[in-house]
Short mmCIF file of C-alpha atoms in Angstrom, two decimals:
data_model
loop_
_atom_site.label_atom_id
_atom_site.label_comp_id
_atom_site.label_asym_id
_atom_site.label_seq_id
_atom_site.Cartn_x
_atom_site.Cartn_y
_atom_site.Cartn_z
CA MET A 1249 152.65 98.59 97.15
CA SER A 1250 152.08 95.13 95.69
CA LEU A 1251 148.74 93.96 94.37
CA SER A 1252 148.00 90.36 93.36
CA SER A 1253 146.93 89.09 89.95
CA LYS A 1254 146.47 85.65 88.43
CA HIS A 1255 147.96 85.05 85.01
CA SER A 1256 146.73 82.29 82.73
CA GLY A 1257 148.72 79.13 83.14
CA ASN A 1258 150.14 80.19 86.48
CA LYS A 1259 148.30 79.23 89.65
CA MET A 1260 150.52 81.40 91.86
CA ALA A 1261 149.41 84.94 92.58
CA GLN A 1262 151.82 87.37 90.99
CA PRO A 1263 152.45 90.75 92.64
CA ILE A 1264 151.82 93.96 90.72
CA ASN A 1265 153.89 96.90 91.91
CA LEU A 1266 152.30 100.31 91.57
CA PRO A 1267 153.99 103.62 92.42
CA ASP A 1268 152.79 105.26 95.62
CA ASP A 1269 151.47 108.31 93.80
CA VAL A 1270 149.23 106.09 91.64
CA ILE A 1271 147.89 104.31 94.72
CA GLU A 1272 147.36 107.60 96.53
CA ASN A 1273 145.40 108.87 93.54
CA ILE A 1274 143.18 105.77 93.61
CA PHE A 1275 142.64 106.18 97.36
CA SER A 1276 141.66 109.82 96.88
CA PHE A 1277 138.46 108.77 95.10
CA LEU A 1278 137.38 106.28 97.79
CA PRO A 1279 135.13 107.26 100.72
CA MET A 1280 137.20 108.71 103.53
CA ASN A 1281 136.17 106.06 106.07
CA THR A 1282 137.49 103.38 103.71
CA VAL A 1283 140.81 105.17 103.35
CA ARG A 1284 141.11 105.59 107.13
CA LEU A 1285 140.61 101.84 107.58
CA ILE A 1286 143.35 101.20 105.03
CA GLY A 1287 145.60 103.57 106.96
CA LYS A 1288 145.00 101.62 110.17
CA ARG A 1289 146.11 98.41 108.47
CA SER A 1290 149.05 99.90 106.58
CA ARG A 1291 151.40 102.36 108.29
CA ARG A 1292 152.66 103.33 104.86
CA PHE A 1293 149.30 104.88 103.97
CA LYS A 1294 148.32 106.09 107.45
CA GLY A 1295 147.88 109.69 106.31
CA SER A 1296 146.28 109.03 102.92
CA TYR A 1297 142.91 110.31 104.09
CA ILE A 1298 144.14 113.93 104.09
CA SER A 1299 144.32 113.80 100.28
CA ASN A 1300 140.86 112.29 99.90
CA ARG A 1301 138.48 113.82 97.35
CA ASN A 1302 135.30 112.50 98.99
CA LEU A 1303 135.06 113.94 102.49
CA HIS A 1304 132.08 112.21 104.07
CA PHE A 1305 131.67 113.52 107.62
CA ASP A 1306 128.14 112.15 107.57
CA LYS A 1307 125.87 110.60 110.19
CA LYS A 1308 127.72 107.30 110.06
CA PHE A 1309 131.03 109.10 110.65
CA ALA A 1310 129.55 111.20 113.48
CA LYS A 1311 128.31 108.11 115.33
CA ARG A 1312 131.89 106.87 115.61
CA CYS A 1313 133.07 110.10 117.21
CA ARG A 1314 132.98 110.86 120.91
CA GLY A 1315 132.02 114.21 122.36
CA GLY A 1316 133.90 116.99 120.55
CA ASP A 1317 135.96 114.56 118.47
CA TYR A 1318 133.69 115.17 115.45
CA THR A 1319 134.60 118.85 115.15
CA THR A 1320 138.25 118.18 116.03
CA LEU A 1321 138.63 115.50 113.35
CA ILE A 1322 137.01 117.66 110.69
CA ASN A 1323 139.26 120.58 111.53
CA HIS A 1324 142.31 118.31 111.44
CA VAL A 1325 141.46 116.83 108.01
CA LEU A 1326 140.58 120.18 106.45
CA SER A 1327 143.65 121.92 107.90
CA PHE A 1328 146.09 119.38 106.47
CA HIS A 1329 144.19 118.48 103.32
CA THR A 1330 146.58 118.30 100.38
CA CYS A 1331 144.44 117.52 97.32
CA PRO A 1332 143.73 120.65 95.25
CA LYS A 1333 140.14 119.58 94.49
CA VAL A 1334 137.37 117.91 96.51
CA LEU A 1335 134.45 116.22 94.79
CA THR A 1336 132.04 115.80 97.71
CA LEU A 1337 131.72 117.25 101.21
CA LYS A 1338 129.11 115.76 103.56
CA LEU A 1339 128.44 117.15 107.04
CA PHE A 1340 126.10 116.05 109.83
CA LEU A 1341 125.92 119.00 112.17
CA ASP A 1342 124.60 119.98 115.52
CA ALA A 1343 123.52 123.51 114.64
CA GLU A 1344 124.04 124.84 118.17
CA GLU A 1345 127.49 123.36 118.71
CA GLU A 1346 129.04 123.57 115.25
CA HIS A 1347 127.33 126.69 113.92
CA SER A 1348 130.47 128.78 114.47
CA LYS A 1349 132.46 126.40 112.26
CA LEU A 1350 129.93 126.14 109.45
CA GLU A 1351 131.05 129.23 107.54
CA GLU A 1352 134.67 128.13 107.79
CA TRP A 1353 133.84 124.69 106.39
CA ILE A 1354 131.73 126.20 103.59
CA ASP A 1355 134.69 128.45 102.70
CA PHE A 1356 136.90 125.35 102.57
CA ALA A 1357 134.43 123.79 100.12
CA ALA A 1358 134.66 126.88 97.93
CA SER A 1359 138.46 126.88 97.98
CA LYS A 1360 138.53 123.20 96.94
CA GLU A 1361 135.89 123.69 94.22
CA VAL A 1362 133.53 121.13 95.77
CA GLU A 1363 130.90 119.93 93.29
CA GLU A 1364 128.61 118.03 95.68
CA LEU A 1365 127.65 119.52 99.05
CA ASP A 1366 125.46 117.62 101.54
CA LEU A 1367 124.52 119.43 104.78
CA LYS A 1368 122.33 117.65 107.33
CA PHE A 1369 121.44 119.19 110.67
CA ARG A 1370 120.41 117.44 113.86
CA LYS A 1371 116.95 118.34 115.07
CA GLY A 1372 116.93 120.94 117.83
CA GLU A 1373 114.23 122.70 119.81
CA GLN A 1374 113.98 125.26 117.01
CA PRO A 1375 114.70 124.67 113.30
CA PHE A 1376 118.16 125.85 112.32
CA GLN A 1377 118.09 129.01 110.21
CA PHE A 1378 120.58 128.19 107.49
CA PRO A 1379 122.53 131.36 106.57
CA LEU A 1380 122.48 131.23 102.76
CA ASN A 1381 124.49 134.45 102.66
CA ILE A 1382 127.63 132.46 103.59
CA PHE A 1383 127.17 130.31 100.51
CA ASN A 1384 129.46 131.50 97.73
CA ASN A 1385 130.63 128.50 95.79
CA PRO A 1386 130.09 128.61 92.01
CA SER A 1387 131.51 125.09 91.59
CA VAL A 1388 128.68 123.36 93.52
CA LYS A 1389 126.40 121.47 91.15
CA PHE A 1390 124.60 119.25 93.70
CA LEU A 1391 123.24 120.62 96.97
CA GLU A 1392 121.38 118.65 99.64
CA LEU A 1393 119.97 120.37 102.72
CA SER A 1394 118.14 118.60 105.54
CA SER A 1395 116.30 119.74 108.68
CA CYS A 1396 116.70 123.51 108.48
CA GLU A 1397 114.89 126.65 107.37
CA LEU A 1398 115.80 128.92 104.45
CA ASN A 1399 115.13 132.62 104.20
CA PRO A 1400 117.25 133.97 101.33
CA PRO A 1401 117.54 137.74 100.88
CA PRO A 1402 115.93 139.33 97.78
CA LYS A 1403 117.96 139.07 94.58
CA PHE A 1404 119.95 136.17 96.00
CA THR A 1405 122.44 135.02 93.33
CA ARG A 1406 124.68 132.36 94.84
CA LEU A 1407 123.10 129.13 93.61
CA HIS A 1408 123.18 129.78 89.88
CA SER A 1409 125.53 126.84 89.18
CA LEU A 1410 123.26 124.20 90.72
CA ARG A 1411 122.18 121.27 88.58
CA ASP A 1412 120.57 119.16 91.34
CA LEU A 1413 118.80 120.42 94.47
CA PHE A 1414 117.50 118.10 97.19
CA LEU A 1415 115.58 119.54 100.16
CA TYR A 1416 114.53 117.22 103.00
CA LYS A 1417 112.41 118.55 105.88
CA VAL A 1418 113.32 122.10 104.95
CA GLY A 1419 111.07 125.01 105.86
CA LEU A 1420 110.79 127.79 103.29
CA ASP A 1421 107.92 130.07 102.36
CA GLU A 1422 106.71 130.95 98.87
CA GLN A 1423 108.89 134.07 98.70
CA ALA A 1424 111.97 131.98 99.51
CA LEU A 1425 110.99 129.50 96.79
CA ARG A 1426 110.65 132.27 94.22
CA VAL A 1427 114.05 133.73 95.13
CA ILE A 1428 115.82 130.37 94.96
CA PHE A 1429 114.15 129.26 91.73
CA SER A 1430 114.85 132.58 90.03
CA ASP A 1431 118.56 132.04 90.76
CA CYS A 1432 118.72 128.34 89.78
CA LYS A 1433 118.10 128.75 86.07
CA PHE A 1434 120.26 125.74 85.17
CA LEU A 1435 118.56 123.36 87.59
CA GLN A 1436 118.03 119.91 86.06
CA SER A 1437 116.64 117.96 89.02
CA LEU A 1438 114.61 119.11 92.02
CA GLU A 1439 113.48 116.93 94.90
CA MET A 1440 111.51 118.18 97.90
CA LYS A 1441 110.61 115.71 100.63
CA GLY A 1442 108.79 116.56 103.84
CA CYS A 1443 109.21 120.30 103.25
CA SER A 1444 106.87 122.88 104.79
CA MET A 1445 105.81 126.55 105.16
CA PHE A 1446 104.41 126.92 101.63
CA SER A 1447 100.97 126.20 100.17
CA ARG A 1448 101.74 126.96 96.53
CA LEU A 1449 104.70 125.92 94.41
CA GLU A 1450 105.21 127.34 90.93
CA LEU A 1451 108.03 126.35 88.62
CA PRO A 1452 108.46 129.11 86.03
CA THR A 1453 108.86 128.65 82.29
CA SER A 1454 112.37 130.12 82.62
CA HIS A 1455 113.53 126.77 84.04
CA LEU A 1456 114.58 125.52 80.63
CA LYS A 1457 116.85 122.76 81.94
CA LEU A 1458 114.60 121.15 84.59
CA ASP A 1459 114.18 117.51 83.63
CA THR A 1460 113.13 115.78 86.88
CA LEU A 1461 110.74 116.94 89.63
CA ASN A 1462 109.94 114.95 92.80
CA ILE A 1463 107.53 116.28 95.45
CA ILE A 1464 106.99 113.90 98.37
CA ASP A 1465 105.01 114.29 101.59
CA CYS A 1466 105.02 118.09 101.63
CA ASP A 1467 101.84 118.21 103.71
CA GLU A 1468 101.13 121.95 103.57
CA ILE A 1469 101.13 122.29 99.78
CA GLU A 1470 97.74 122.83 98.14
CA GLU A 1471 98.63 123.80 94.59
CA LEU A 1472 101.47 122.98 92.19
CA VAL A 1473 101.93 124.84 88.89
CA ILE A 1474 104.46 123.38 86.46
CA GLY A 1475 105.83 125.61 83.72
CA SER A 1476 109.26 124.11 83.03
CA PRO A 1477 109.03 123.37 79.29
CA ASN A 1478 111.51 120.47 79.19
CA LEU A 1479 110.31 118.47 82.20
CA ASN A 1480 110.53 114.75 81.41
CA TYR A 1481 109.83 113.03 84.75
CA PHE A 1482 107.35 114.07 87.45
CA TYR A 1483 106.64 112.37 90.78
CA TYR A 1484 104.11 113.46 93.39
CA CYS A 1485 103.17 111.59 96.56
CA GLY A 1486 101.05 113.13 99.32
CA TYR A 1487 97.68 114.65 100.07
CA PHE A 1488 95.34 115.59 97.24
CA ILE A 1489 96.40 118.90 95.65
CA LYS A 1490 95.64 120.82 92.49
CA ILE A 1491 98.34 120.12 89.88
CA THR A 1492 98.36 122.29 86.77
CA LEU A 1493 100.49 122.39 83.65
CA SER A 1494 101.00 125.99 82.51
CA ASN A 1495 98.44 127.22 80.02
CA ASN A 1496 99.39 127.03 76.35
CA ASN A 1497 102.65 125.25 77.20
CA ASP A 1498 102.63 122.69 74.39
CA LYS A 1499 106.40 122.19 74.75
CA LEU A 1500 105.90 120.93 78.32
CA LYS A 1501 103.11 118.58 77.30
CA GLU A 1502 105.34 117.12 74.59
CA SER A 1503 108.40 116.68 76.80
CA LEU A 1504 106.59 115.17 79.82
CA ARG A 1505 106.92 111.41 79.23
CA LYS A 1506 107.05 109.82 82.72
CA PHE A 1507 104.46 110.68 85.34
CA VAL A 1508 103.82 109.33 88.87
CA LEU A 1509 100.83 110.38 90.98
CA GLN A 1510 100.05 108.92 94.43
CA PHE A 1511 97.35 110.51 96.58
CA ASP A 1512 97.20 109.48 100.24
CA GLU A 1513 93.43 109.59 100.59
CA LEU A 1514 90.17 109.82 98.67
CA ILE A 1515 88.62 113.17 97.82
CA GLU A 1516 85.75 114.08 100.15
CA GLY A 1517 83.68 117.07 101.23
CA GLU A 1518 82.07 120.05 99.55
CA GLY A 1519 84.86 120.58 97.04
CA LEU A 1520 84.51 117.08 95.57
CA MET A 1521 83.26 118.10 92.11
CA GLU A 1522 85.81 120.90 91.74
CA GLU A 1523 88.72 118.70 92.79
CA LEU A 1524 87.62 115.88 90.47
CA GLY A 1525 87.53 118.43 87.66
CA HIS A 1526 91.14 119.48 88.41
CA LEU A 1527 92.27 115.84 88.34
CA GLN A 1528 90.41 115.12 85.11
CA LYS A 1529 91.92 118.24 83.47
CA LEU A 1530 95.38 117.10 84.51
CA MET A 1531 94.83 113.66 82.95
CA SER A 1532 93.65 115.24 79.72
CA ASP A 1533 96.91 117.25 79.59
CA LEU A 1534 99.08 114.13 79.79
CA THR A 1535 98.66 113.50 76.09
CA HIS A 1536 102.31 112.61 75.41
CA VAL A 1537 103.04 110.63 78.58
CA GLU A 1538 104.42 107.19 77.74
CA VAL A 1539 104.96 105.77 81.26
CA LEU A 1540 102.33 106.41 83.93
CA THR A 1541 102.15 105.29 87.57
CA LEU A 1542 99.02 105.83 89.66
CA ASN A 1543 97.87 104.42 92.95
CA SER A 1544 94.43 102.93 93.46
CA THR A 1545 93.18 106.08 95.19
CA VAL A 1546 93.65 108.05 91.95
CA ILE A 1547 92.01 105.31 89.88
CA GLN A 1548 88.95 105.48 92.12
CA CYS A 1549 88.73 109.23 91.63
CA LEU A 1550 88.92 108.86 87.85
CA GLY A 1551 86.33 106.09 87.60
CA PRO A 1552 82.56 106.29 87.05
CA ASP A 1553 80.14 106.51 89.94
CA THR A 1554 77.97 103.60 91.01
CA THR A 1555 75.47 104.34 88.21
CA GLY A 1556 78.22 103.96 85.61
CA GLU A 1557 78.19 107.69 84.78
CA MET A 1558 81.13 110.07 85.06
CA LEU A 1559 80.80 112.71 87.77
CA ASN A 1560 80.26 115.69 85.41
CA VAL A 1561 83.88 115.73 84.25
CA ALA A 1562 85.27 115.54 80.74
CA PRO A 1563 86.62 112.24 79.39
CA PHE A 1564 90.31 111.74 78.70
CA ALA A 1565 92.35 109.57 76.35
CA LEU A 1566 96.02 108.63 76.76
CA HIS A 1567 96.89 107.61 73.20
CA ASN A 1568 100.65 107.65 73.72
CA LEU A 1569 100.70 105.63 76.92
CA LYS A 1570 102.82 102.48 76.52
CA GLU A 1571 103.37 101.43 80.15
CA PHE A 1572 101.03 101.65 83.14
CA GLN A 1573 101.82 100.80 86.76
CA LEU A 1574 99.10 100.55 89.41
CA LEU A 1575 99.91 100.58 93.13
CA MET A 1576 97.15 99.19 95.35
CA GLU A 1577 96.62 101.06 98.62
CA PRO A 1578 94.50 99.99 101.63
CA GLU A 1579 92.72 103.38 101.75
CA GLY A 1580 91.41 103.07 98.20
CA ILE A 1581 91.26 99.60 96.63
CA SER A 1582 90.52 99.64 92.91
CA ASN A 1583 88.13 96.99 91.65
CA PRO A 1584 88.17 95.40 88.17
CA PHE A 1585 85.48 97.78 86.86
CA GLN A 1586 87.44 100.89 87.86
CA ILE A 1587 90.68 99.49 86.47
CA SER A 1588 89.09 98.37 83.22
CA PHE A 1589 87.38 101.74 82.83
CA PHE A 1590 90.74 103.49 83.12
CA LEU A 1591 92.52 101.07 80.77
CA SER A 1592 89.80 101.57 78.16
CA ASN A 1593 91.16 105.12 77.81
CA CYS A 1594 94.65 103.79 76.94
CA PRO A 1595 94.20 102.19 73.50
CA ASN A 1596 97.92 101.69 72.72
CA LEU A 1597 99.02 100.26 76.05
CA GLU A 1598 101.71 97.54 75.82
CA ARG A 1599 102.79 96.81 79.42
CA VAL A 1600 100.86 96.71 82.70
CA PHE A 1601 102.33 96.28 86.18
CA ILE A 1602 100.01 95.94 89.19
CA ASP A 1603 101.54 95.92 92.67
CA LEU A 1604 99.03 94.27 95.02
CA LEU A 1605 101.15 94.72 98.15
CA GLU A 1606 98.40 96.42 100.18
CA PHE A 1607 95.51 94.60 98.52
CA THR A 1608 93.06 93.12 101.03
CA ASP A 1609 90.61 90.28 100.52
CA GLY A 1610 87.79 92.36 99.05
CA PHE A 1611 87.01 95.07 96.50
CA GLY A 1612 84.68 96.96 98.81
CA PHE A 1613 81.00 97.64 99.36
CA SER A 1614 80.46 99.48 96.06
CA TRP A 1615 81.84 96.57 94.05
CA GLU A 1616 79.61 94.00 95.72
CA LEU A 1617 76.41 96.02 95.28
CA PHE A 1618 76.84 97.86 91.97
CA GLU A 1619 80.05 97.75 89.98
CA GLN A 1620 80.37 93.97 89.79
CA HIS A 1621 77.19 93.89 87.73
CA GLN A 1622 78.26 96.83 85.56
CA TYR A 1623 81.58 95.14 84.88
CA LYS A 1624 79.88 92.10 83.37
CA HIS A 1625 78.34 94.33 80.68
CA PHE A 1626 81.39 96.55 80.10
CA ASN A 1627 82.94 95.58 76.78
CA TYR A 1628 86.40 96.77 75.82
CA THR A 1629 89.74 95.38 74.63
CA ILE A 1630 93.38 96.28 75.06
CA PRO A 1631 94.54 95.23 71.59
CA HIS A 1632 98.27 96.05 71.96
CA LEU A 1633 98.84 94.76 75.50
CA LYS A 1634 101.71 92.26 75.40
CA TYR A 1635 103.07 92.07 78.95
CA VAL A 1636 101.33 91.92 82.35
CA LYS A 1637 102.97 91.48 85.76
CA LEU A 1638 101.09 91.11 89.05
CA THR A 1639 103.32 91.32 92.14
CA SER A 1640 102.32 90.25 95.66
CA PHE A 1641 99.67 88.13 93.95
CA LYS A 1642 97.26 86.11 96.11
CA TYR A 1643 95.61 82.98 94.78
CA ASN A 1644 92.12 83.76 96.04
CA LYS A 1645 88.76 84.75 94.56
CA ASN A 1646 89.56 88.44 94.14
CA GLY A 1647 93.06 87.87 92.85
CA MET A 1648 91.76 85.45 90.22
CA GLN A 1649 88.99 87.87 89.26
CA LEU A 1650 91.51 90.63 88.66
CA LEU A 1651 93.72 88.27 86.68
CA LYS A 1652 90.83 87.02 84.58
CA PHE A 1653 89.74 90.44 83.38
CA LEU A 1654 93.29 91.31 82.28
CA ILE A 1655 93.75 88.12 80.27
CA GLU A 1656 90.32 88.07 78.67
CA ASN A 1657 90.57 91.64 77.40
CA ALA A 1658 94.16 91.42 76.09
CA SER A 1659 93.89 89.74 72.72
CA SER A 1660 97.64 90.01 71.97
CA LEU A 1661 99.03 89.14 75.40
CA GLU A 1662 102.40 87.42 75.10
CA THR A 1663 103.60 87.17 78.73
CA LEU A 1664 101.86 87.00 82.10
CA VAL A 1665 104.07 87.11 85.20
CA LEU A 1666 102.72 86.26 88.67
CA VAL A 1667 104.89 87.05 91.69
CA ALA A 1668 103.37 85.52 94.83
CA SER A 1669 102.60 87.51 97.96
CA ARG A 1670 104.39 86.78 101.21
CA ASN A 1671 101.59 84.41 102.17
CA ASN A 1672 102.05 82.50 98.91
CA SER A 1673 105.83 82.32 99.00
CA ARG A 1674 106.10 78.57 98.54
CA ASP A 1675 107.22 76.98 95.30
CA ILE A 1676 103.87 76.89 93.50
CA ALA A 1677 104.81 74.16 91.04
CA VAL A 1678 105.79 71.76 93.83
CA ASP A 1679 104.13 72.45 97.16
CA ASP A 1680 100.59 73.66 96.47
CA LYS A 1681 98.40 71.55 94.22
CA LEU A 1682 95.53 74.04 94.08
CA GLU A 1683 97.73 76.84 92.85
CA GLU A 1684 99.58 74.50 90.52
CA ASP A 1685 96.31 73.28 89.05
CA TYR A 1686 95.04 76.79 88.45
CA VAL A 1687 98.24 77.89 86.71
CA GLU A 1688 98.08 74.77 84.54
CA GLU A 1689 94.48 75.58 83.60
CA LEU A 1690 95.59 79.07 82.59
CA ARG A 1691 98.32 77.65 80.39
CA GLN A 1692 95.88 75.31 78.69
CA ALA A 1693 93.26 78.01 78.19
CA TYR A 1694 95.81 80.52 76.84
CA PRO A 1695 98.43 78.47 75.01
CA ASN A 1696 99.80 81.52 73.17
CA THR A 1697 100.62 83.33 76.44
CA ASN A 1698 103.82 82.58 78.31
CA ILE A 1699 102.79 82.31 81.97
CA VAL A 1700 105.68 82.73 84.40
CA VAL A 1701 105.34 82.15 88.15
CA TYR A 1702 107.71 83.33 90.91
CA GLY A 1703 107.66 82.95 94.68
CA HIS A 1704 107.67 85.98 96.95
CA GLY A 1705 110.87 87.99 96.58
CA LYS A 1706 112.13 85.74 93.77
CA ASP A 1707 111.20 87.79 90.73
CA ALA A 1708 114.02 87.13 88.27
CA GLY A 1709 112.31 88.72 85.28
CA GLU A 1710 114.27 91.12 83.12
CA ILE A 1711 111.31 93.45 82.58
CA GLN A 1712 110.66 95.75 85.54
CA PRO A 1713 108.56 98.94 85.87
CA THR A 1714 110.24 102.03 84.50
CA ASN A 1715 108.98 104.08 87.46
CA MET A 1716 110.24 102.22 90.54
CA THR A 1717 108.15 103.92 93.22
CA ARG A 1718 106.96 101.68 96.04
CA ASN A 1719 110.16 102.05 98.09
CA TRP A 1720 111.19 105.69 96.98
CA ALA A 1721 110.86 107.72 97.60
#
């Protein structure tokens, strides 16, 4: 096959001839759909897909198939497959129709030493009971399961090679979790999204390799206990739950450097004081965290009450925190007093990112009646703060108030970045005199601070939040 290349001094494209076996090897690493399209255009490589190393029979592939063609095509490719090793196998299955073939396809994955296995099941009237007993593939390092239920037998030992486990809308009870986790001693990354049937999740101290943990929208969970001593990154998004770091686990506290916590709603009811105490204890355990992301609901929970006093919980101090990201939510808007109170506990903070995407036009009833007056008498500084970015920023009274408190309390601020909201997406320096005038006043009042302004969706800054969370998850 000839490929084209341009040599210096020669405007004509020069062909490069590569042996077929080299081209076939290159094709084997491409997604199978891409190789099939190549085969349709070139009769010479019509059958190249049967040597492909990335067999993606995923949802996109299934949509292109008619009736029973999906199963027929898979059987054809697997029957004539010539490459000795397969890197990835992705399946999108109708559990009722293709259940009989599942074990055969899993056996194929084992024979080809598949390293990445992705099994998604179409939703049926009843959740598909995934038969883990058919799983016997020591080469699999990444496993993704979606829309099924797991009920592993006791002393299950067929997932011990896993490095990454992703469970999406999977039902499994606490016994199943214990069995799986006891087998996955080399697990490095765990992600559970929309999973159910368990109220308590405990990660044992035996998980020496676990580095990343993501728990998202698992609505039935009430308590999470983390014991993995080398955990570096933690992400939780969902209802308020009790999160605990294992007692006397100093190694975990030292290794945990990136932490994300997003609660869907404010704490209410009779258990308010107890739940606030759990949250405050968690914050006091994050002594070595360097990058922290919280949403405004959490900030409200951690702030003082309307009298300016803490709600009978112990204070905390995040001395090692270098970067803080705040995500505003409509259910719990943080006002300047609550934000400043939290930041006063972070004496060595260097970078602050505030995403105002859901920020409305007011700070709430409590701010208007009480906290606005307390804020005027609340003295603190952020002496090491050098960089502040406000995204979805609105040039109105509340937006300016929030901006003002950040600038006035950051004595060493070097850069302030304002990224306009969708409603302020015009070129500020040209089209809107009021906004232009205000930015110019800021530049005159703070000549030592570099003030950078972007329109909506035009943020070209090199510095971005370490924990990119708004669209995760």
